[in-house]
Amino acid sequence: MAGVANQLISVQPEDLKFQFELEKQSYCDLKVTNRTEHHVAFKVKTTSPKKYFVRPNTGVVLPWDSCIIRVTLQAQREYPPDKQSKDKFLLQSTTVDPHTDVNELSPDIFSKVGERTIEECKLKVIYVFPHSASGNIQDGSEQNFDANQNQTLQSLKEERDLAVRQTQQLQQDLEVLKRRRNRKGDPGFSFRFALIVGLIGIMAGFILNLLSSHSAE
C-alpha cells in the first residue's frame, strides 16, 4: 500500500478514499507509524471539520510503534460539484518527552514557534462512487422512479409470501383430512378433499405467476 514517509512518521495510505453514497456514512483508516526511537505526538486537522469525524484526532505514538486513525465521512444529502472533493487533511507530528500522556499535550505544542520541529503531512480526499452513479448522477425524477419500482417489488414479495403461507396451510389441512379418513370413514371427505386440492392448485398457479412477474422485473 502506498504511503507518505517523513522523518518522524509514515502515513498509509497517501490519500483518503471514501465510498460515496447519499445518506450513508463512509470511513477510511490511516495507519500512522513512528519511524524513530522517540515518542511522537500527532494531530489531525481538516478544511471541513463539520463533514468529517476523526478518532483519535490527537495522540502519542511510542517508538517504532503504530496506531490507526479512523476518518469518517458523515452522511451527505447531495453530491459534490463535479463529483470532486476539495477537502484536505493535515497531519502534524512532533517529538515529545517519554511517557507523555495525550491528555497532557498543550494546545500550542503543534504551533510553529520556537525551536520545536513540526512535520506536516498533507492528504487529499478522493470520493469513489458506486457504478450506478459513475456515469451520470440521477436526478430527482429518476430517483423517484427507482423508489416507486422498489415499492412495487416489495408489494409483490409480500403477496408471494402470503400466498406461500396460505398454500402451506391448505396442505396441512389436506394431511389432517387424510389421517381422519384413515381412522374412520367420512362421507364428506371426497368433497372436501376435492375442494382443498382445487384450492391448492389455484394458489400454486398464483405463486407461479408472482414468481414469473418478479423475475421479469
PDB file of C-alpha atoms in Angstrom:
ATOM      1  CA  MET A   1       0.000   0.000   0.000  1.00  0.00           C
ATOM      2  CA  ALA A   2       1.389   3.388  -0.955  1.00  0.00           C
ATOM      3  CA  GLY A   3       2.085   5.889   1.767  1.00  0.00           C
ATOM      4  CA  VAL A   4       3.792   9.101   2.771  1.00  0.00           C
ATOM      5  CA  ALA A   5       7.026   8.972   4.774  1.00  0.00           C
ATOM      6  CA  ASN A   6       8.529  11.812   6.794  1.00  0.00           C
ATOM      7  CA  GLN A   7      11.455  11.696   9.179  1.00  0.00           C
ATOM      8  CA  LEU A   8       9.245  11.119  12.211  1.00  0.00           C
ATOM      9  CA  ILE A   9       6.280   9.150  10.901  1.00  0.00           C
ATOM     10  CA  SER A  10       4.924   7.349   7.853  1.00  0.00           C
ATOM     11  CA  VAL A  11       1.272   7.507   6.839  1.00  0.00           C
ATOM     12  CA  GLN A  12      -0.660   4.936   4.840  1.00  0.00           C
ATOM     13  CA  PRO A  13      -2.457   5.375   2.510  1.00  0.00           C
ATOM     14  CA  GLU A  14      -1.316   8.634   0.968  1.00  0.00           C
ATOM     15  CA  ASP A  15      -4.886   9.666   0.022  1.00  0.00           C
ATOM     16  CA  LEU A  16      -8.157   9.439   1.908  1.00  0.00           C
ATOM     17  CA  LYS A  17     -10.603   7.486  -0.250  1.00  0.00           C
ATOM     18  CA  PHE A  18     -14.284   7.308   0.672  1.00  0.00           C
ATOM     19  CA  GLN A  19     -17.050   5.232  -0.893  1.00  0.00           C
ATOM     20  CA  PHE A  20     -19.594   7.992  -1.533  1.00  0.00           C
ATOM     21  CA  GLU A  21     -23.296   7.162  -1.311  1.00  0.00           C
ATOM     22  CA  LEU A  22     -26.088   9.542  -0.415  1.00  0.00           C
ATOM     23  CA  GLU A  23     -27.414   9.299   3.152  1.00  0.00           C
ATOM     24  CA  LYS A  24     -24.653   6.842   4.128  1.00  0.00           C
ATOM     25  CA  GLN A  25     -21.536   7.201   6.228  1.00  0.00           C
ATOM     26  CA  SER A  26     -18.177   6.073   4.906  1.00  0.00           C
ATOM     27  CA  TYR A  27     -14.794   5.782   6.557  1.00  0.00           C
ATOM     28  CA  CYS A  28     -11.117   5.481   5.745  1.00  0.00           C
ATOM     29  CA  ASP A  29      -8.420   4.216   8.110  1.00  0.00           C
ATOM     30  CA  LEU A  30      -4.989   5.820   8.308  1.00  0.00           C
ATOM     31  CA  LYS A  31      -2.024   3.902   9.698  1.00  0.00           C
ATOM     32  CA  VAL A  32       0.497   6.187  11.383  1.00  0.00           C
ATOM     33  CA  THR A  33       3.887   4.607  12.141  1.00  0.00           C
ATOM     34  CA  ASN A  34       6.573   6.088  14.354  1.00  0.00           C
ATOM     35  CA  ARG A  35       9.874   5.712  12.480  1.00  0.00           C
ATOM     36  CA  THR A  36      12.076   6.886  15.337  1.00  0.00           C
ATOM     37  CA  GLU A  37      13.252   5.922  18.821  1.00  0.00           C
ATOM     38  CA  HIS A  38      11.390   8.886  20.281  1.00  0.00           C
ATOM     39  CA  HIS A  39       7.819   9.390  21.390  1.00  0.00           C
ATOM     40  CA  VAL A  40       5.936  11.230  18.657  1.00  0.00           C
ATOM     41  CA  ALA A  41       2.746  13.234  19.116  1.00  0.00           C
ATOM     42  CA  PHE A  42       0.359  13.852  16.223  1.00  0.00           C
ATOM     43  CA  LYS A  43      -2.671  15.988  15.463  1.00  0.00           C
ATOM     44  CA  VAL A  44      -5.129  15.751  12.546  1.00  0.00           C
ATOM     45  CA  LYS A  45      -6.722  18.845  11.024  1.00  0.00           C
ATOM     46  CA  THR A  46      -9.123  19.245   8.111  1.00  0.00           C
ATOM     47  CA  THR A  47     -10.530  22.053   5.999  1.00  0.00           C
ATOM     48  CA  SER A  48     -14.079  20.707   6.590  1.00  0.00           C
ATOM     49  CA  PRO A  49     -14.350  19.777  10.296  1.00  0.00           C
ATOM     50  CA  LYS A  50     -18.176  19.571  10.236  1.00  0.00           C
ATOM     51  CA  LYS A  51     -18.138  16.988   7.458  1.00  0.00           C
ATOM     52  CA  TYR A  52     -15.691  14.513   8.997  1.00  0.00           C
ATOM     53  CA  PHE A  53     -15.345  12.707  12.314  1.00  0.00           C
ATOM     54  CA  VAL A  54     -11.739  11.844  13.249  1.00  0.00           C
ATOM     55  CA  ARG A  55     -10.830   9.494  16.087  1.00  0.00           C
ATOM     56  CA  PRO A  56      -8.337   9.859  17.539  1.00  0.00           C
ATOM     57  CA  ASN A  57      -7.554  13.313  16.208  1.00  0.00           C
ATOM     58  CA  THR A  58      -4.656  13.683  18.653  1.00  0.00           C
ATOM     59  CA  GLY A  59      -2.335  11.060  20.109  1.00  0.00           C
ATOM     60  CA  VAL A  60       1.130   9.878  21.048  1.00  0.00           C
ATOM     61  CA  VAL A  61       2.838   7.016  19.219  1.00  0.00           C
ATOM     62  CA  LEU A  62       5.511   5.019  21.032  1.00  0.00           C
ATOM     63  CA  PRO A  63       8.931   4.432  19.419  1.00  0.00           C
ATOM     64  CA  TRP A  64       8.724   2.109  16.407  1.00  0.00           C
ATOM     65  CA  ASP A  65       5.028   1.606  17.114  1.00  0.00           C
ATOM     66  CA  SER A  66       1.943   2.494  15.052  1.00  0.00           C
ATOM     67  CA  CYS A  67      -1.704   3.438  15.505  1.00  0.00           C
ATOM     68  CA  ILE A  68      -4.863   3.587  13.408  1.00  0.00           C
ATOM     69  CA  ILE A  69      -6.801   6.799  12.833  1.00  0.00           C
ATOM     70  CA  ARG A  70     -10.345   6.375  11.559  1.00  0.00           C
ATOM     71  CA  VAL A  71     -11.717   9.239   9.479  1.00  0.00           C
ATOM     72  CA  THR A  72     -15.496   9.046   8.969  1.00  0.00           C
ATOM     73  CA  LEU A  73     -17.314  10.951   6.256  1.00  0.00           C
ATOM     74  CA  GLN A  74     -20.713  11.945   7.623  1.00  0.00           C
ATOM     75  CA  ALA A  75     -23.824  11.067   5.593  1.00  0.00           C
ATOM     76  CA  GLN A  76     -24.340  13.601   2.809  1.00  0.00           C
ATOM     77  CA  ARG A  77     -27.660  14.684   1.302  1.00  0.00           C
ATOM     78  CA  GLU A  78     -26.347  15.726  -2.105  1.00  0.00           C
ATOM     79  CA  TYR A  79     -23.474  15.000  -4.456  1.00  0.00           C
ATOM     80  CA  PRO A  80     -20.477  17.349  -4.543  1.00  0.00           C
ATOM     81  CA  PRO A  81     -19.996  19.536  -7.646  1.00  0.00           C
ATOM     82  CA  ASP A  82     -18.455  17.534 -10.499  1.00  0.00           C
ATOM     83  CA  LYS A  83     -18.185  14.584  -8.080  1.00  0.00           C
ATOM     84  CA  GLN A  84     -14.899  16.034  -6.836  1.00  0.00           C
ATOM     85  CA  SER A  85     -13.824  16.813  -3.288  1.00  0.00           C
ATOM     86  CA  LYS A  86     -11.846  19.902  -2.428  1.00  0.00           C
ATOM     87  CA  ASP A  87     -11.404  18.815   1.188  1.00  0.00           C
ATOM     88  CA  LYS A  88      -7.906  18.325   2.564  1.00  0.00           C
ATOM     89  CA  PHE A  89      -6.335  16.935   5.705  1.00  0.00           C
ATOM     90  CA  LEU A  90      -3.171  17.913   7.531  1.00  0.00           C
ATOM     91  CA  LEU A  91      -1.373  15.558   9.909  1.00  0.00           C
ATOM     92  CA  GLN A  92       1.170  17.296  12.137  1.00  0.00           C
ATOM     93  CA  SER A  93       3.768  15.453  14.204  1.00  0.00           C
ATOM     94  CA  THR A  94       6.499  16.349  16.671  1.00  0.00           C
ATOM     95  CA  THR A  95       8.649  14.611  19.272  1.00  0.00           C
ATOM     96  CA  VAL A  96       7.639  14.720  22.937  1.00  0.00           C
ATOM     97  CA  ASP A  97       9.117  13.582  26.240  1.00  0.00           C
ATOM     98  CA  PRO A  98       8.910   9.862  27.075  1.00  0.00           C
ATOM     99  CA  HIS A  99       5.735   8.699  28.816  1.00  0.00           C
ATOM    100  CA  THR A 100       3.879  11.829  27.719  1.00  0.00           C
ATOM    101  CA  ASP A 101       0.147  11.297  28.026  1.00  0.00           C
ATOM    102  CA  VAL A 102      -2.118  12.550  25.261  1.00  0.00           C
ATOM    103  CA  ASN A 103      -4.156  14.492  27.831  1.00  0.00           C
ATOM    104  CA  GLU A 104      -1.012  16.350  28.858  1.00  0.00           C
ATOM    105  CA  LEU A 105      -0.353  17.789  25.404  1.00  0.00           C
ATOM    106  CA  SER A 106      -0.522  21.572  25.481  1.00  0.00           C
ATOM    107  CA  PRO A 107      -2.641  23.344  22.826  1.00  0.00           C
ATOM    108  CA  ASP A 108       0.406  25.122  21.378  1.00  0.00           C
ATOM    109  CA  ILE A 109       2.607  22.054  21.049  1.00  0.00           C
ATOM    110  CA  PHE A 110       1.931  21.938  17.299  1.00  0.00           C
ATOM    111  CA  SER A 111       2.414  25.669  16.731  1.00  0.00           C
ATOM    112  CA  LYS A 112       5.494  26.629  14.741  1.00  0.00           C
ATOM    113  CA  VAL A 113       7.017  28.729  17.456  1.00  0.00           C
ATOM    114  CA  GLY A 114      10.496  28.423  18.915  1.00  0.00           C
ATOM    115  CA  GLU A 115      12.922  25.617  18.147  1.00  0.00           C
ATOM    116  CA  ARG A 116      10.422  22.760  18.128  1.00  0.00           C
ATOM    117  CA  THR A 117      10.327  20.880  14.832  1.00  0.00           C
ATOM    118  CA  ILE A 118       6.858  20.294  13.416  1.00  0.00           C
ATOM    119  CA  GLU A 119       6.483  17.932  10.490  1.00  0.00           C
ATOM    120  CA  GLU A 120       3.397  18.115   8.299  1.00  0.00           C
ATOM    121  CA  CYS A 121       1.808  15.563   6.009  1.00  0.00           C
ATOM    122  CA  LYS A 122      -0.906  16.747   3.611  1.00  0.00           C
ATOM    123  CA  LEU A 123      -3.588  14.316   2.465  1.00  0.00           C
ATOM    124  CA  LYS A 124      -6.203  14.904  -0.190  1.00  0.00           C
ATOM    125  CA  VAL A 125      -9.701  13.429  -0.267  1.00  0.00           C
ATOM    126  CA  ILE A 126     -10.962  11.242  -3.112  1.00  0.00           C
ATOM    127  CA  TYR A 127     -14.582  10.161  -3.486  1.00  0.00           C
ATOM    128  CA  VAL A 128     -15.276   6.773  -5.060  1.00  0.00           C
ATOM    129  CA  PHE A 129     -18.797   6.473  -6.456  1.00  0.00           C
ATOM    130  CA  PRO A 130     -20.733   3.228  -6.973  1.00  0.00           C
ATOM    131  CA  HIS A 131     -21.182   2.004 -10.524  1.00  0.00           C
ATOM    132  CA  SER A 132     -24.760   3.272 -10.743  1.00  0.00           C
ATOM    133  CA  ALA A 133     -23.591   6.829 -10.062  1.00  0.00           C
ATOM    134  CA  SER A 134     -20.320   6.797 -12.032  1.00  0.00           C
ATOM    135  CA  GLY A 135     -21.843   7.588 -15.425  1.00  0.00           C
ATOM    136  CA  ASN A 136     -24.250  10.363 -14.520  1.00  0.00           C
ATOM    137  CA  ILE A 137     -25.849  11.276 -11.224  1.00  0.00           C
ATOM    138  CA  GLN A 138     -29.528  10.503 -11.071  1.00  0.00           C
ATOM    139  CA  ASP A 139     -31.838  13.500 -10.950  1.00  0.00           C
ATOM    140  CA  GLY A 140     -34.913  13.720  -8.763  1.00  0.00           C
ATOM    141  CA  SER A 141     -37.292  12.108 -11.265  1.00  0.00           C
ATOM    142  CA  GLU A 142     -35.039   9.080 -11.750  1.00  0.00           C
ATOM    143  CA  GLN A 143     -34.700   8.614  -8.011  1.00  0.00           C
ATOM    144  CA  ASN A 144     -38.485   8.778  -7.593  1.00  0.00           C
ATOM    145  CA  PHE A 145     -38.910   6.171 -10.324  1.00  0.00           C
ATOM    146  CA  ASP A 146     -36.482   3.845  -8.561  1.00  0.00           C
ATOM    147  CA  ALA A 147     -38.304   4.356  -5.257  1.00  0.00           C
ATOM    148  CA  ASN A 148     -41.665   3.503  -6.842  1.00  0.00           C
ATOM    149  CA  GLN A 149     -40.169   0.464  -8.535  1.00  0.00           C
ATOM    150  CA  ASN A 150     -38.704  -0.786  -5.248  1.00  0.00           C
ATOM    151  CA  GLN A 151     -42.062  -0.287  -3.534  1.00  0.00           C
ATOM    152  CA  THR A 152     -43.820  -2.312  -6.243  1.00  0.00           C
ATOM    153  CA  LEU A 153     -41.293  -5.136  -5.912  1.00  0.00           C
ATOM    154  CA  GLN A 154     -41.745  -5.137  -2.156  1.00  0.00           C
ATOM    155  CA  SER A 155     -45.523  -5.420  -2.542  1.00  0.00           C
ATOM    156  CA  LEU A 156     -45.121  -8.362  -4.931  1.00  0.00           C
ATOM    157  CA  LYS A 157     -42.808 -10.096  -2.477  1.00  0.00           C
ATOM    158  CA  GLU A 158     -45.305  -9.652   0.348  1.00  0.00           C
ATOM    159  CA  GLU A 159     -48.144 -11.054  -1.798  1.00  0.00           C
ATOM    160  CA  ARG A 160     -45.980 -14.004  -2.788  1.00  0.00           C
ATOM    161  CA  ASP A 161     -45.083 -14.756   0.832  1.00  0.00           C
ATOM    162  CA  LEU A 162     -48.765 -14.574   1.834  1.00  0.00           C
ATOM    163  CA  ALA A 163     -49.713 -16.972  -0.943  1.00  0.00           C
ATOM    164  CA  VAL A 164     -46.992 -19.392   0.125  1.00  0.00           C
ATOM    165  CA  ARG A 165     -48.221 -19.361   3.731  1.00  0.00           C
ATOM    166  CA  GLN A 166     -51.811 -19.950   2.633  1.00  0.00           C
ATOM    167  CA  THR A 167     -50.764 -22.853   0.410  1.00  0.00           C
ATOM    168  CA  GLN A 168     -48.824 -24.413   3.271  1.00  0.00           C
ATOM    169  CA  GLN A 169     -51.899 -24.121   5.499  1.00  0.00           C
ATOM    170  CA  LEU A 170     -54.055 -25.829   2.856  1.00  0.00           C
ATOM    171  CA  GLN A 171     -51.522 -28.629   2.584  1.00  0.00           C
ATOM    172  CA  GLN A 172     -51.635 -29.107   6.356  1.00  0.00           C
ATOM    173  CA  ASP A 173     -55.438 -29.258   6.245  1.00  0.00           C
ATOM    174  CA  LEU A 174     -55.209 -31.857   3.499  1.00  0.00           C
ATOM    175  CA  GLU A 175     -52.925 -34.012   5.620  1.00  0.00           C
ATOM    176  CA  VAL A 176     -55.367 -33.772   8.537  1.00  0.00           C
ATOM    177  CA  LEU A 177     -58.223 -34.959   6.293  1.00  0.00           C
ATOM    178  CA  LYS A 178     -56.138 -37.858   5.018  1.00  0.00           C
ATOM    179  CA  ARG A 179     -55.357 -39.009   8.553  1.00  0.00           C
ATOM    180  CA  ARG A 180     -59.019 -38.614   9.549  1.00  0.00           C
ATOM    181  CA  ARG A 181     -60.117 -40.770   6.604  1.00  0.00           C
ATOM    182  CA  ASN A 182     -57.637 -43.477   7.550  1.00  0.00           C
ATOM    183  CA  ARG A 183     -59.025 -43.623  11.079  1.00  0.00           C
ATOM    184  CA  LYS A 184     -62.712 -43.869  10.116  1.00  0.00           C
ATOM    185  CA  GLY A 185     -64.990 -43.486   7.179  1.00  0.00           C
ATOM    186  CA  ASP A 186     -66.031 -39.909   6.426  1.00  0.00           C
ATOM    187  CA  PRO A 187     -68.774 -39.446   3.787  1.00  0.00           C
ATOM    188  CA  GLY A 188     -67.900 -35.775   3.360  1.00  0.00           C
ATOM    189  CA  PHE A 189     -64.252 -36.471   2.787  1.00  0.00           C
ATOM    190  CA  SER A 190     -64.360 -36.793  -1.019  1.00  0.00           C
ATOM    191  CA  PHE A 191     -65.995 -33.382  -1.473  1.00  0.00           C
ATOM    192  CA  ARG A 192     -63.672 -31.601   0.984  1.00  0.00           C
ATOM    193  CA  PHE A 193     -60.651 -33.365  -0.460  1.00  0.00           C
ATOM    194  CA  ALA A 194     -61.512 -32.246  -3.994  1.00  0.00           C
ATOM    195  CA  LEU A 195     -62.173 -28.695  -2.789  1.00  0.00           C
ATOM    196  CA  ILE A 196     -58.849 -28.373  -0.976  1.00  0.00           C
ATOM    197  CA  VAL A 197     -56.898 -29.923  -3.862  1.00  0.00           C
ATOM    198  CA  GLY A 198     -58.532 -27.393  -6.175  1.00  0.00           C
ATOM    199  CA  LEU A 199     -57.631 -24.509  -3.867  1.00  0.00           C
ATOM    200  CA  ILE A 200     -54.025 -25.708  -3.660  1.00  0.00           C
ATOM    201  CA  GLY A 201     -53.871 -25.783  -7.447  1.00  0.00           C
ATOM    202  CA  ILE A 202     -55.211 -22.225  -7.651  1.00  0.00           C
ATOM    203  CA  MET A 203     -52.735 -20.955  -5.031  1.00  0.00           C
ATOM    204  CA  ALA A 204     -49.831 -22.724  -6.732  1.00  0.00           C
ATOM    205  CA  GLY A 205     -50.731 -21.077 -10.028  1.00  0.00           C
ATOM    206  CA  PHE A 206     -50.948 -17.697  -8.312  1.00  0.00           C
ATOM    207  CA  ILE A 207     -47.492 -18.175  -6.787  1.00  0.00           C
ATOM    208  CA  LEU A 208     -46.007 -19.157 -10.143  1.00  0.00           C
ATOM    209  CA  ASN A 209     -47.456 -16.018 -11.710  1.00  0.00           C
ATOM    210  CA  LEU A 210     -45.964 -13.853  -8.966  1.00  0.00           C
ATOM    211  CA  LEU A 211     -42.590 -15.531  -9.326  1.00  0.00           C
ATOM    212  CA  SER A 212     -42.593 -15.064 -13.081  1.00  0.00           C
ATOM    213  CA  SER A 213     -43.624 -11.410 -12.691  1.00  0.00           C
ATOM    214  CA  HIS A 214     -40.826 -10.863 -10.145  1.00  0.00           C
ATOM    215  CA  SER A 215     -38.284 -12.492 -12.472  1.00  0.00           C
ATOM    216  CA  ALA A 216     -39.403 -10.275 -15.324  1.00  0.00           C
ATOM    217  CA  GLU A 217     -38.730  -7.190 -13.194  1.00  0.00           C
TER     218      GLU A 217
END
